[in-house]
XYZ file of C-alpha atoms in Angstrom:
246
model
C 16.941 8.436 218.078
C 15.829 4.945 217.026
C 17.991 3.300 219.662
C 16.494 5.573 222.306
C 12.958 4.723 221.172
C 13.798 1.013 221.282
C 15.143 1.354 224.821
C 12.121 3.304 226.020
C 9.773 0.755 224.446
C 11.544 -2.018 226.356
C 11.202 -0.159 229.639
C 7.518 0.535 228.944
C 6.983 -3.171 228.262
C 8.614 -4.062 231.582
C 7.016 -1.318 233.659
C 4.178 -2.087 236.034
C 3.749 1.401 237.443
C 4.464 4.285 235.084
C 4.313 7.912 236.165
C 4.310 10.589 233.498
C 5.255 14.022 234.842
C 4.413 16.681 232.260
C 4.656 20.415 231.854
C 3.493 23.038 229.385
C 5.583 21.592 226.550
C 3.319 18.547 226.476
C 0.421 20.603 225.122
C 2.161 22.936 222.677
C 1.475 20.495 219.838
C -2.221 20.865 220.672
C -1.947 24.591 219.977
C -1.601 25.688 223.594
C 1.396 27.998 224.118
C 3.874 27.327 226.892
C 5.098 30.027 229.231
C 8.866 30.336 229.241
C 10.088 29.457 225.741
C 11.018 32.063 223.136
C 7.451 31.868 221.804
C 5.822 31.445 225.190
C 3.182 33.511 226.900
C 5.672 35.455 229.010
C 7.478 36.684 225.902
C 4.347 38.162 224.324
C 2.950 41.624 224.848
C 0.024 41.223 227.239
C -1.666 44.255 225.673
C -1.910 45.991 229.034
C 1.669 47.187 229.631
C 1.684 44.678 232.484
C 3.739 41.458 232.533
C 1.742 38.261 232.096
C 3.076 36.902 235.392
C 1.621 39.940 237.146
C -1.793 39.581 235.516
C -2.156 35.928 236.530
C -1.182 36.540 240.145
C -3.544 36.289 243.109
C -3.304 39.924 244.133
C -3.952 41.144 240.581
C -6.971 38.838 240.229
C -8.430 40.417 243.370
C -7.579 44.004 242.469
C -8.318 44.027 238.734
C -10.802 41.317 237.716
C -11.776 43.458 234.726
C -8.275 42.860 233.298
C -7.585 39.427 234.753
C -10.602 37.635 233.262
C -10.402 38.854 229.639
C -6.693 38.008 229.642
C -7.301 34.637 231.279
C -10.040 33.597 228.849
C -7.982 34.674 225.829
C -4.605 33.224 226.794
C -5.202 30.322 229.186
C -8.453 28.680 228.074
C -8.516 26.678 224.842
C -11.885 24.928 224.478
C -11.128 23.659 220.973
C -7.740 22.080 221.798
C -7.457 18.365 221.048
C -5.208 15.734 222.665
C -2.004 15.125 220.732
C 0.111 11.993 220.222
C 1.511 12.144 223.754
C -1.894 12.373 225.461
C -3.333 9.647 223.222
C -0.435 7.221 223.724
C -0.556 7.480 227.518
C -4.313 6.830 227.577
C -3.993 3.909 225.147
C -1.037 2.458 227.065
C -3.056 2.477 230.280
C -6.082 0.845 228.662
C -4.444 -1.602 226.272
C -1.393 -2.694 228.236
C -3.446 -2.805 231.447
C -0.675 -1.127 233.394
C -0.910 1.196 236.381
C -0.393 4.685 234.958
C -0.424 7.950 236.864
C -0.285 11.304 235.124
C 1.109 14.174 237.184
C 0.589 17.351 235.211
C 1.395 21.002 235.668
C -1.078 21.818 232.896
C -4.588 23.139 233.416
C -6.047 22.175 230.037
C -7.633 18.796 230.851
C -6.256 17.161 227.706
C -5.088 14.003 229.488
C -8.630 13.346 230.695
C -10.026 14.202 227.261
C -7.716 11.551 225.790
C -8.990 8.991 228.284
C -6.389 8.812 231.066
C -8.017 7.718 234.325
C -5.510 8.743 236.999
C -4.580 12.385 236.518
C -3.195 14.583 239.278
C -3.535 18.258 238.331
C -0.976 20.169 240.367
C -2.158 23.564 239.133
C -5.880 22.875 238.843
C -8.097 23.025 235.770
C -9.698 25.762 233.675
C -12.808 23.577 233.376
C -13.615 23.913 237.081
C -14.612 27.210 238.682
C -16.036 28.023 242.075
C -17.763 30.805 243.958
C -15.383 31.792 246.746
C -18.280 32.772 249.007
C -20.349 29.586 248.719
C -17.883 27.063 247.216
C -20.421 26.252 244.518
C -18.722 24.800 241.457
C -19.407 25.803 237.874
C -18.106 24.221 234.709
C -16.676 26.417 231.982
C -19.769 26.299 229.771
C -22.110 27.463 232.537
C -20.128 30.486 233.751
C -22.437 33.511 234.119
C -20.370 36.364 232.631
C -21.102 40.077 232.815
C -20.256 42.529 230.027
C -16.622 42.702 231.268
C -16.281 38.910 231.066
C -16.255 38.645 234.847
C -18.211 35.608 236.143
C -20.503 36.332 239.096
C -22.358 33.931 241.353
C -26.128 34.251 240.745
C -26.793 34.006 244.496
C -24.990 37.105 245.738
C -22.838 38.454 242.917
C -19.570 37.074 244.311
C -16.837 36.526 241.752
C -16.431 32.966 240.504
C -12.744 32.038 240.532
C -11.105 29.583 238.139
C -9.931 26.499 240.009
C -6.339 27.121 238.949
C -3.280 27.962 241.027
C -2.290 31.578 240.433
C 1.036 33.108 241.358
C 1.238 33.652 245.148
C -1.138 30.733 245.776
C -0.183 27.363 247.234
C -0.630 24.065 245.447
C -3.565 21.952 246.540
C -2.216 19.806 249.369
C -4.164 16.703 248.384
C -2.928 16.874 244.793
C 0.645 17.375 245.943
C 0.514 14.403 248.321
C -1.116 12.239 245.626
C 1.753 13.129 243.265
C 4.346 12.184 245.889
C 2.643 8.834 246.525
C 2.487 8.027 242.804
C 6.102 8.981 242.105
C 7.387 7.022 245.093
C 5.611 3.908 243.790
C 6.756 4.258 240.174
C 9.249 1.921 238.545
C 9.449 4.165 235.439
C 9.207 7.957 235.526
C 8.948 9.956 232.305
C 9.472 13.699 232.649
C 8.462 15.691 229.568
C 7.870 19.250 228.433
C 8.919 20.991 231.614
C 11.867 23.169 232.574
C 11.651 21.873 236.168
C 12.147 25.438 237.318
C 8.847 25.997 239.145
C 8.773 24.858 242.760
C 7.440 23.076 244.687
C 6.269 20.998 241.694
C 9.795 20.537 240.324
C 10.917 19.060 243.635
C 8.578 16.103 243.187
C 11.213 14.391 241.037
C 13.294 13.900 244.184
C 10.757 11.352 245.477
C 11.439 8.912 242.638
C 13.157 5.717 243.780
C 12.403 3.543 240.759
C 14.687 2.030 238.167
C 14.485 4.331 235.134
C 14.108 8.110 234.860
C 13.484 9.301 231.289
C 13.595 12.968 230.248
C 12.005 14.129 226.992
C 12.660 17.828 226.471
C 14.074 20.069 223.771
C 16.304 21.940 226.232
C 18.389 20.710 229.192
C 16.730 20.311 232.583
C 18.330 20.026 236.042
C 17.857 16.243 236.305
C 19.460 15.317 232.965
C 22.567 14.007 234.724
C 20.420 11.707 236.891
C 18.377 10.323 234.007
C 18.715 6.855 232.525
C 17.732 8.303 229.153
C 17.510 11.863 227.785
C 15.690 12.480 224.496
C 15.973 15.988 223.025
C 13.230 15.659 220.405
C 9.644 16.858 219.998
C 7.424 15.069 222.492
C 4.739 14.169 219.953
C 7.321 12.760 217.582
C 8.670 10.500 220.318
C 5.268 9.177 221.372
C 4.204 8.559 217.775
C 7.024 6.004 217.539
C 6.295 4.170 220.777
C 4.434 0.873 220.702
C 2.082 -0.892 223.099
C 2.477 -4.615 223.754
C-alpha cells in the first residue's frame, strides 16, 4: 500500500480542486453503522418485524410516526460521534494547503462540518436540521420539542417536525444535486470513498468527472473501479492517517 499512498500524496500535492465523494463507510470508524454491509443497519433486526428500509421511507414516516421517530433517533442520530482521520485530514488539507476542496457526502451526520470542512454538499440532508412541514420553521436537534412517544411537534399548531433528511421515496434536494455536479465537473482530483455507488441518482454523479485522476478507497469493489487511476482496498481511516499535507 505504501506505493499507493505515495502516489495519492503526489496527486494531492498537485491538485488545485479536490472533490471528496463519500458514503456511509466514511463514518463507520466514528461509530456510525453503514447500511448495506454485513454489519450494517439493514442486516439488523429493527425490533418491529418491519425492514429498516420500510421504516425510513416517506410513506411509513407519514403513517406511523410513533414507530418512525424512536427508530430514527436510536439508529440514525449519533450526537456523540466524533470526526475520524478521514474527516480531519480533509479539513486540515483545505485549511493548511489552501486548496479548493469540496465535500460531496451521502451521510447525514455532519461530521465533515464538525471537523472544519467549509464546502460540504449534503446530498441526503442532515439530522441536525429539522423543520415544521406546515410553517417551514427550522429547529436544531437540541431544541426539538418531543412528546412522550418521541414525536416532535411544532409548538404553534402541533404539526409534526420532520428531519431534514431524504427518506426513501423522496427526491434529492435539487440545489444540492446541482452543486455536486458543478463541483465534480470542476475537479482535477476526485476521491470516492466508503460507498457502494449503488444508490441513484447520487451514484451517477461520478459520470460528471472530467478531471485527471479518479481514486477509489473502498473495502469492496465498486462499479467505477475499472475507470479509476488508483484503487485502494484498505480501511479509509488507515489510508488518511498516512497522507501528508505540503
